[in-house]
């Protein structure tokens, strides 16, 4: 952060400015950063370039640092521009920083400032100038990049121990708004039926002490058909809630204004919002839509194009099972438990993929969603699957017959038959799923049964 301030200072002194089509923001991970940037005098130069303080922690990386200028947004959509973002955070999923940014790159804080000055990611800093400064002089990266010695000098004289002590001591004292909150004294949480942020989840409803064994999946429809590299952010977006989405409709129906939608990450305590946002990434590509990006799918029996949530609810109301087909690396990214919870809430019974990420696969098992993998050398194309078929997955009738990595036969309504690998990779997975099958709306059942 000190280095970014020094870059900003030098750039300002040389007459460089951030390009007008660039959106900038400063969201440090801690209030301590503000203190040492202020003490060093560098915060002023960051602000002069447009890097104004918008908050702390997960703001920009989850899409909460504000919208783009409307002229820029219109230019992107009307001209189908692949807009890019450069972030010094740890999330670079497409559309995460802003729905209109498809290419998102991670870089150090000083490089973020440099790219903002350049106005493009398509630049060779060794040979091309960042911009033109005073006297029409071309300014290169080497002209504004601080030395390690200079950075160390500023750090040693401005990043002080007392800053950390005073900042974190104040955390336990809270602030006036926090301290004025009324805290209930009951041992059990009192659910507020009117809350749009926290609602009692349905995961434990219908639980019994006598769970039956697993059951096969018969004549299931394909809810979604994916290619490779579907990430956790495609499955479970954490960023902004699109104004036309099922989640937005739910919030509006509950008297929430669009300006107060907040994000999926902020409303993760409300399963109604989260399940409506499942597979809600506006950049997700579903093969059932012939490559058209967006959070919609085809309801196979009627051929209607619907939001994923609406199609899933129609299948559930009609008593029809659903599955997801995918390519390689399904579920990669920052694995979050809501990815599996959301999938289960939509009624998905199995995911058949070429390969899947370990943690997400384990989360699916925990929620009673069966993870299967195509055999090596096989995939949807080689088998001839289109996603328009119905699928029957033949599981053993007894939990004692289930083994980690065993072969499972899948047949389709088009008379195709293929063998998949059951990705219960341990005995614990198999036992856990035995219980989860009885309770497809359950969560953390291992605590209930001491598994």
XYZ file of C-alpha atoms in Angstrom, residues 27 56-66 87 89-93 95-99 233 236-241 262-268 274 336:
39
model
C -10.739 -0.428 0.010
C -12.729 -1.734 4.243
C -12.423 -5.407 3.455
C -14.642 -7.136 0.923
C -16.050 -4.232 -1.052
C -14.535 -4.023 -4.514
C -13.784 -7.752 -4.789
C -17.447 -8.555 -4.218
C -18.819 -5.754 -6.383
C -19.783 -3.302 -3.651
C -17.602 -0.312 -4.459
C -20.195 1.314 -6.692
C -7.739 -5.768 -8.404
C -7.592 -8.605 -3.830
C -8.040 -12.362 -4.080
C -11.095 -12.870 -6.288
C -10.957 -12.539 -10.049
C -14.023 -14.453 -11.258
C -18.381 -10.486 -13.409
C -17.450 -10.567 -9.702
C -15.929 -7.099 -9.422
C -18.688 -5.725 -11.646
C -21.219 -7.580 -13.829
C -18.850 -18.092 -8.468
C -23.063 -19.408 -6.191
C -22.469 -15.757 -7.107
C -21.662 -13.583 -4.113
C -21.792 -10.203 -5.800
C -24.564 -7.842 -6.828
C -28.180 -8.928 -7.268
C -27.042 -5.306 -1.322
C -25.323 -8.525 -2.429
C -25.778 -12.283 -2.275
C -22.852 -12.419 0.119
C -24.585 -10.016 2.491
C -27.869 -11.924 2.301
C -26.412 -15.397 2.724
C -29.662 -17.596 -2.059
C -18.208 -22.126 -0.178
